[in-house]
XYZ file of C-alpha atoms in Angstrom:
186
model
C -8.116 2.699 -29.065
C -10.915 -0.270 -29.087
C -11.669 -2.669 -26.687
C -9.792 -5.378 -28.941
C -6.261 -3.402 -28.204
C -7.033 -4.604 -24.717
C -5.878 -8.464 -22.515
C -8.795 -8.637 -19.919
C -7.111 -10.189 -16.718
C -8.218 -9.903 -12.674
C -6.466 -7.836 -9.975
C -4.850 -11.390 -8.577
C -2.674 -10.888 -12.484
C -1.408 -8.252 -12.156
C -0.110 -7.588 -9.207
C 0.657 -9.712 -5.984
C -1.777 -9.000 -2.431
C 0.796 -9.922 0.096
C -0.851 -10.006 3.714
C 0.609 -8.690 6.418
C 1.666 -10.817 9.436
C -0.145 -11.005 13.373
C 2.291 -8.558 14.918
C 0.971 -9.755 18.288
C 2.925 -13.160 17.035
C 6.253 -10.854 16.585
C 6.609 -8.805 19.419
C 10.612 -8.399 20.041
C 12.605 -10.408 22.237
C 14.622 -8.772 24.883
C 16.353 -5.635 23.878
C 15.808 -7.000 19.498
C 15.936 -4.411 17.503
C 12.406 -3.680 16.281
C 10.274 -2.288 13.700
C 7.100 0.150 14.609
C 3.859 -1.851 13.220
C 2.071 -0.127 10.335
C -1.689 -0.486 11.014
C -5.008 1.210 9.301
C -4.498 3.784 11.928
C -0.876 4.535 11.226
C -2.244 3.718 7.682
C -4.792 7.061 7.946
C -2.499 9.498 9.577
C 0.359 8.822 7.127
C 3.114 7.801 9.671
C 3.495 5.433 12.618
C 4.693 7.357 16.198
C 5.516 6.693 19.663
C 2.931 5.300 20.504
C 2.145 2.557 17.470
C 2.831 -0.890 18.410
C 6.797 -3.032 17.789
C 7.749 -5.774 15.632
C 10.316 -8.174 15.758
C 12.760 -7.171 13.047
C 13.654 -10.891 12.026
C 10.153 -11.058 10.562
C 9.535 -11.924 6.456
C 10.626 -9.646 4.405
C 7.995 -9.331 2.226
C 6.061 -7.560 4.848
C 8.713 -4.994 5.710
C 6.476 -1.698 4.386
C 9.054 1.514 2.912
C 8.076 4.867 1.433
C 5.804 5.012 -1.369
C 5.188 0.993 -1.526
C 1.597 0.418 -2.510
C -0.545 -0.449 0.777
C -4.188 -1.249 0.550
C -6.722 -2.149 3.501
C -9.096 -4.906 2.857
C -11.031 -4.784 6.646
C -11.911 -2.274 8.380
C -11.293 1.225 6.796
C -10.834 0.174 2.989
C -8.503 2.570 1.421
C -5.529 2.185 -0.693
C -2.237 4.470 -0.122
C 1.391 4.465 -0.819
C 2.973 4.676 2.469
C 4.554 7.538 3.579
C 5.841 6.775 7.027
C 9.173 5.310 7.463
C 9.887 1.893 7.727
C 7.363 -0.448 9.146
C 6.338 -4.026 9.057
C 3.455 -4.788 8.004
C -0.035 -5.683 9.824
C -2.711 -8.053 9.091
C -5.663 -7.029 7.569
C -3.286 -4.983 5.564
C -2.370 -6.198 1.782
C 1.688 -5.028 0.502
C 0.676 -4.444 -3.667
C 3.516 -4.953 -5.865
C 3.958 -6.184 -9.673
C 6.876 -8.250 -11.086
C 5.005 -7.639 -15.190
C 3.492 -3.888 -14.418
C 4.421 -0.790 -13.195
C 4.007 0.385 -9.381
C 1.027 3.442 -10.687
C -0.550 0.599 -12.818
C -1.318 -1.519 -10.251
C -1.965 1.544 -7.526
C -4.619 2.911 -10.117
C -6.283 -0.582 -11.206
C -6.448 -1.593 -6.939
C -7.693 2.297 -6.489
C -10.149 1.962 -9.445
C -12.218 -0.987 -7.408
C -11.782 0.519 -4.560
C -15.488 1.795 -4.838
C -16.904 -1.429 -5.253
C -14.361 -3.138 -2.249
C -16.424 -0.428 0.279
C -19.902 -1.503 -0.699
C -19.127 -5.295 -0.055
C -17.084 -4.471 3.129
C -20.769 -2.563 3.963
C -22.611 -4.585 3.055
C -21.507 -7.378 5.780
C -23.122 -8.025 8.557
C -19.578 -8.174 11.131
C -18.559 -5.118 13.678
C -15.373 -5.255 10.769
C -16.471 -5.079 7.124
C -14.124 -6.499 4.748
C -13.429 -8.333 1.542
C -11.858 -11.090 0.247
C -9.454 -12.809 -2.170
C -12.349 -13.824 -4.378
C -12.762 -10.071 -4.588
C -9.737 -9.391 -6.195
C -10.420 -12.057 -8.734
C -13.335 -11.054 -9.898
C -11.959 -7.759 -10.528
C -11.504 -7.005 -13.961
C -8.491 -5.115 -15.552
C -7.905 -4.358 -19.019
C -4.113 -4.339 -20.429
C -3.182 -2.904 -23.552
C -0.743 -4.445 -25.676
C 3.304 -3.816 -24.790
C 3.414 -1.009 -27.355
C 0.665 1.351 -25.645
C 1.918 0.575 -22.259
C 5.241 1.146 -23.264
C 3.689 4.682 -24.274
C 1.612 4.992 -21.134
C 4.884 3.956 -18.540
C 5.881 7.220 -20.267
C 3.459 9.289 -19.514
C 2.866 8.216 -15.804
C 5.758 6.613 -14.539
C 6.968 10.236 -14.077
C 3.874 11.307 -12.958
C 3.891 8.663 -10.511
C 7.572 8.962 -8.966
C 6.818 12.741 -8.610
C 3.993 11.377 -6.532
C 6.248 9.707 -4.872
C 9.197 12.018 -4.180
C 6.300 14.484 -2.535
C 5.689 11.939 -0.099
C 9.664 11.719 0.920
C 10.520 15.296 0.929
C 7.005 16.013 3.222
C 8.667 12.918 5.958
C 11.446 15.296 5.361
C 9.293 18.041 6.343
C 7.830 16.277 9.382
C 11.126 15.372 10.654
C 12.167 19.095 10.510
C 8.923 20.580 11.855
C 9.325 17.631 15.150
C 13.123 19.008 15.561
C 11.883 22.236 15.955
C 8.850 21.541 18.274
C 11.255 20.356 20.748
C 13.915 22.726 20.496
C 11.130 25.036 21.793
C 8.534 23.409 23.423
């Protein structure tokens, strides 16, 4: 396959990068149902815990994160991960990455492909917490195969990506079981 088989685009053409909210402004009111807040710390550790902040459950549904969602930390520690914790509210400095046109594996891999460049940009900022801008996403080139080739790739890649999400969910179940067992013995 040559480059003529691909269409050039950028990250913001293939995916929506939805920024989280300033969750300190969305704290739960008296006895209101709440969600743990997904911050960079929780993304790094792969789950929320008892020390995680809480937010109102009445936040925009587009910033509620579920197991398997693609999360991109664009400030501080730049990383791309599939969320492995329970449902949470997405804090600022994190993007929830989605697409109505391309499979999750495609947008995940292209975002990850540009991660080193983003980390380099953030490291070059003269601030205490390096970050990237939307313009950096927009200037990040993506090659999109023609529809036939994308379908062929999807036949191979989607089962692998689905297995990845399945393993993440199984790990969550094992973590819950471990916590239950530890509580019984200690």
